[in-house]
PDB file of C-alpha atoms in Angstrom:
ATOM      1  CA  ALA A 257      -9.540   4.188  14.565  1.00  0.00           C
ATOM      2  CA  MET A 258      -8.978   0.416  14.692  1.00  0.00           C
ATOM      3  CA  ILE A 259      -9.832   0.007  10.995  1.00  0.00           C
ATOM      4  CA  GLY A 260      -7.339   2.737  10.096  1.00  0.00           C
ATOM      5  CA  LEU A 261      -4.620   1.132  12.212  1.00  0.00           C
ATOM      6  CA  HIS A 262      -5.321  -2.265  10.654  1.00  0.00           C
ATOM      7  CA  ALA A 263      -5.034  -0.755   7.157  1.00  0.00           C
ATOM      8  CA  MET A 264      -1.680   0.821   8.053  1.00  0.00           C
ATOM      9  CA  LEU A 265      -0.333  -2.556   9.221  1.00  0.00           C
ATOM     10  CA  MET A 266      -1.766  -4.950   6.641  1.00  0.00           C
ATOM     11  CA  GLN A 267      -3.841  -4.791   3.472  1.00  0.00           C
ATOM     12  CA  GLU A 268      -5.231  -7.658   1.443  1.00  0.00           C
ATOM     13  CA  SER A 269      -6.068  -7.749  -2.273  1.00  0.00           C
ATOM     14  CA  ASP A 270      -9.123  -9.404  -3.779  1.00  0.00           C
ATOM     15  CA  ASP A 271      -6.900 -12.301  -4.882  1.00  0.00           C
ATOM     16  CA  GLY A 272      -5.819 -12.903  -1.258  1.00  0.00           C
ATOM     17  CA  SER A 273      -2.295 -11.493  -1.529  1.00  0.00           C
ATOM     18  CA  ILE A 274      -1.142  -9.635   1.579  1.00  0.00           C
ATOM     19  CA  GLN A 275       0.782  -6.385   1.761  1.00  0.00           C
ATOM     20  CA  ILE A 276       2.597  -5.844   5.073  1.00  0.00           C
ATOM     21  CA  LEU A 277       3.120  -2.333   6.501  1.00  0.00           C
ATOM     22  CA  PRO A 278       1.862  -0.404   3.446  1.00  0.00           C
ATOM     23  CA  ALA A 279       1.379   2.840   5.379  1.00  0.00           C
ATOM     24  CA  TRP A 280       3.383   2.336   8.587  1.00  0.00           C
ATOM     25  CA  PRO A 281       5.959   5.037   9.513  1.00  0.00           C
ATOM     26  CA  LYS A 282       9.456   3.702   8.784  1.00  0.00           C
ATOM     27  CA  ASP A 283      10.832   4.956  12.117  1.00  0.00           C
ATOM     28  CA  GLU A 284       8.185   3.311  14.352  1.00  0.00           C
ATOM     29  CA  ASP A 285       8.707  -0.220  15.710  1.00  0.00           C
ATOM     30  CA  VAL A 286       5.678  -2.495  15.895  1.00  0.00           C
ATOM     31  CA  HIS A 287       4.739  -6.084  16.696  1.00  0.00           C
ATOM     32  CA  PHE A 288       1.284  -7.226  15.613  1.00  0.00           C
ATOM     33  CA  ARG A 289      -0.876 -10.286  14.974  1.00  0.00           C
ATOM     34  CA  LEU A 290      -3.857 -10.004  12.622  1.00  0.00           C
ATOM     35  CA  TRP A 291      -6.232 -12.357  10.850  1.00  0.00           C
ATOM     36  CA  ALA A 292      -6.371 -12.457   7.051  1.00  0.00           C
ATOM     37  CA  SER A 293      -8.864 -14.237   4.814  1.00  0.00           C
ATOM     38  CA  GLY A 294      -8.747 -18.002   4.540  1.00  0.00           C
ATOM     39  CA  HIS A 295      -8.190 -18.402   8.289  1.00  0.00           C
ATOM     40  CA  ARG A 296      -4.623 -17.077   7.977  1.00  0.00           C
ATOM     41  CA  MET A 297      -2.933 -15.584  11.026  1.00  0.00           C
ATOM     42  CA  VAL A 298      -0.223 -13.049  10.191  1.00  0.00           C
ATOM     43  CA  GLU A 299       2.263 -11.955  12.866  1.00  0.00           C
ATOM     44  CA  VAL A 300       5.032  -9.431  12.184  1.00  0.00           C
ATOM     45  CA  LEU A 301       7.898  -7.988  14.230  1.00  0.00           C
ATOM     46  CA  TYR A 302       9.188  -4.729  12.718  1.00  0.00           C
ATOM     47  CA  GLN A 303      12.176  -3.016  14.370  1.00  0.00           C
ATOM     48  CA  GLU A 304      14.624  -0.316  13.317  1.00  0.00           C
ATOM     49  CA  GLY A 305      13.161   0.003   9.828  1.00  0.00           C
ATOM     50  CA  LYS A 306      13.127  -3.727   8.990  1.00  0.00           C
ATOM     51  CA  ILE A 307      10.848  -6.709   9.303  1.00  0.00           C
ATOM     52  CA  VAL A 308      12.827  -8.866  11.748  1.00  0.00           C
ATOM     53  CA  GLU A 309      10.552 -11.889  11.538  1.00  0.00           C
ATOM     54  CA  TYR A 310       7.089 -12.791  10.397  1.00  0.00           C
ATOM     55  CA  THR A 311       4.772 -15.734  10.789  1.00  0.00           C
ATOM     56  CA  ILE A 312       1.941 -16.845   8.555  1.00  0.00           C
ATOM     57  CA  ASN A 313      -0.154 -19.742   9.841  1.00  0.00           C
ATOM     58  CA  GLY A 314       2.472 -20.645  12.420  1.00  0.00           C
ATOM     59  CA  LYS A 315       5.371 -20.893   9.940  1.00  0.00           C
ATOM     60  CA  LYS A 316       7.996 -18.518  11.274  1.00  0.00           C
ATOM     61  CA  GLN A 317      10.331 -16.766   8.875  1.00  0.00           C
ATOM     62  CA  LYS A 318      13.324 -14.662   9.777  1.00  0.00           C
ATOM     63  CA  THR A 319      14.600 -11.974   7.464  1.00  0.00           C
ATOM     64  CA  GLU A 320      18.275 -11.258   7.021  1.00  0.00           C
TER      65      GLU A 320
END
């Protein structure tokens, strides 16, 4: 179950690119923190159908 949940929240390509929320329901809010390859920590806050903010390796980004 945890692997399936992880895949719904974040997927990573062989080249290291990250896809956020590829299979997450648009109407469900979520806040998560997951590790990616290369010792990257990815944290995302998703509310009301939008990514509100995300952090990769401690560099916080806010979306408009």
